């Protein structure tokens, strides 16, 4: 209790950073990109908020309107923030590489399954 009194007296109590992160993300989602970057420099709590995938997924949707399943998967592997700031050409290259890996993995899985199938012969 004494700590709260000291904080009130020194006016160093910041109620905004004590809001749940979900609410801070909703606030940040309504800011411009420049303001999100500025917000991230205000405090550790704001920095954590400004680095969340939920915020950057929303920002990505604001700018792209559609998320391909391959892009969704890439975001899980990297981060939505990184995907957002990746230029379109590099993103297309990453999506193409991801598709090729999926095809290769599926082909390898099929080959393994075919080898593992028992062969029955008539007696």
C-alpha positions as MATLAB code, in Angstrom:
seq = 'XXXXXXXXXXXXXXXXXXXXXXXXXXXXXXXXXXXXXXXXXXXXXXXXXXXXXXXXXXXXXXXXXXXXXXXXXXXXXXXXXXXXXXXXXXXXXXXXXXXXXXXXXXXXXXXXXXXXXXXXXXX';
ca = [
       0.000    0.000    0.000;
       2.831    2.357    0.847;
       4.339    1.864   -2.626;
       1.077    2.988   -4.217;
       1.020    6.103   -2.031;
       4.607    6.926   -2.997;
       3.791    6.422   -6.661;
       0.743    8.672   -6.378;
       2.758   11.370   -4.620;
       5.548   11.282   -7.179;
       3.072   10.990  -10.053;
       5.066    8.117  -11.528;
       2.075    5.789  -11.632;
       1.241    5.023  -15.254;
      -2.222    3.506  -15.529;
      -2.107    3.070  -19.293;
       0.687    0.493  -19.151;
      -1.330   -1.467  -16.581;
      -4.146   -2.121  -19.040;
      -4.415   -5.704  -20.289;
      -2.269   -6.343  -23.351;
      -5.351   -7.261  -25.390;
      -6.707   -3.723  -24.906;
      -3.324   -2.145  -25.639;
      -3.161   -4.128  -28.894;
      -6.611   -2.793  -29.866;
      -5.421    0.741  -29.144;
      -2.208    0.229  -31.137;
      -4.172   -1.264  -34.047;
      -5.842    2.105  -34.565;
      -2.553    3.988  -34.818;
      -0.478    4.752  -37.893;
       2.696    2.733  -38.430;
       4.783    5.706  -37.330;
       2.783    5.957  -34.111;
       3.124    2.220  -33.426;
       6.903    2.600  -33.728;
       6.824    5.647  -31.424;
       4.625    3.779  -28.940;
       7.145    0.909  -28.861;
       9.810    3.350  -27.667;
       7.757    4.627  -24.703;
       8.095    1.701  -22.299;
       8.847   -2.008  -22.038;
       5.140   -2.784  -21.730;
       4.362   -0.832  -24.902;
       7.292   -2.468  -26.692;
       5.932   -5.931  -25.854;
       2.523   -4.830  -27.105;
       3.922   -3.410  -30.333;
       5.775   -6.646  -31.088;
       2.784   -8.988  -30.710;
       1.793  -11.104  -33.684;
      -1.874  -10.260  -33.214;
      -1.145   -6.560  -33.794;
       1.006   -7.164  -36.881;
      -1.428   -9.687  -38.360;
      -4.117   -6.997  -38.137;
      -1.811   -4.397  -39.692;
      -0.947   -6.861  -42.478;
      -4.672   -7.380  -43.156;
      -5.252   -3.611  -43.269;
      -2.698   -3.328  -46.064;
      -3.265   -6.574  -47.974;
      -6.966   -7.473  -47.426;
      -6.251  -11.216  -47.882;
      -3.851  -13.698  -46.307;
      -2.860  -16.735  -48.359;
      -2.448  -19.957  -46.363;
       1.245  -20.039  -47.302;
       1.734  -16.542  -45.895;
      -0.073  -17.597  -42.714;
       2.343  -20.517  -42.358;
       5.372  -18.290  -43.005;
       4.161  -15.918  -40.299;
       4.040  -18.816  -37.834;
       7.638  -19.664  -38.723;
       8.948  -16.079  -38.641;
       6.590  -13.397  -37.293;
       3.826  -11.203  -38.670;
       5.993   -8.121  -38.173;
       8.775   -9.626  -40.283;
       6.282  -10.735  -42.952;
       4.740   -7.246  -43.043;
       8.088   -5.545  -43.628;
       9.267   -8.100  -46.194;
       8.980   -6.652  -49.684;
       6.522   -8.311  -52.060;
       9.176   -9.907  -54.284;
      10.940  -11.533  -51.343;
       7.586  -12.629  -49.899;
       6.659  -14.280  -53.213;
      10.024  -16.051  -53.179;
       9.433  -17.283  -49.608;
       5.930  -18.506  -50.493;
       7.288  -20.334  -53.547;
      10.035  -21.931  -51.463;
       7.458  -22.959  -48.846;
       5.220  -24.550  -51.512;
       8.173  -26.497  -52.916;
       9.107  -27.747  -49.445;
       5.533  -28.884  -48.816;
       5.476  -30.728  -52.155;
       8.844  -32.345  -51.419;
       7.746  -33.386  -47.924;
       4.508  -34.842  -49.302;
       6.409  -36.765  -51.991;
       8.885  -38.095  -49.398;
       6.059  -39.095  -47.074;
       4.276  -40.909  -49.883;
       7.475  -42.770  -50.836;
       8.044  -43.821  -47.237;
       4.460  -44.990  -46.901;
       4.712  -47.018  -50.117;
       7.904  -48.689  -48.872;
       6.322  -49.471  -45.514;
       3.231  -51.173  -46.965;
       3.414  -54.935  -46.485;
       3.476  -57.049  -49.610;
       1.174  -60.063  -49.477;
       1.852  -63.051  -51.619;
      -0.405  -66.016  -52.214;
       0.647  -69.363  -50.751;
];
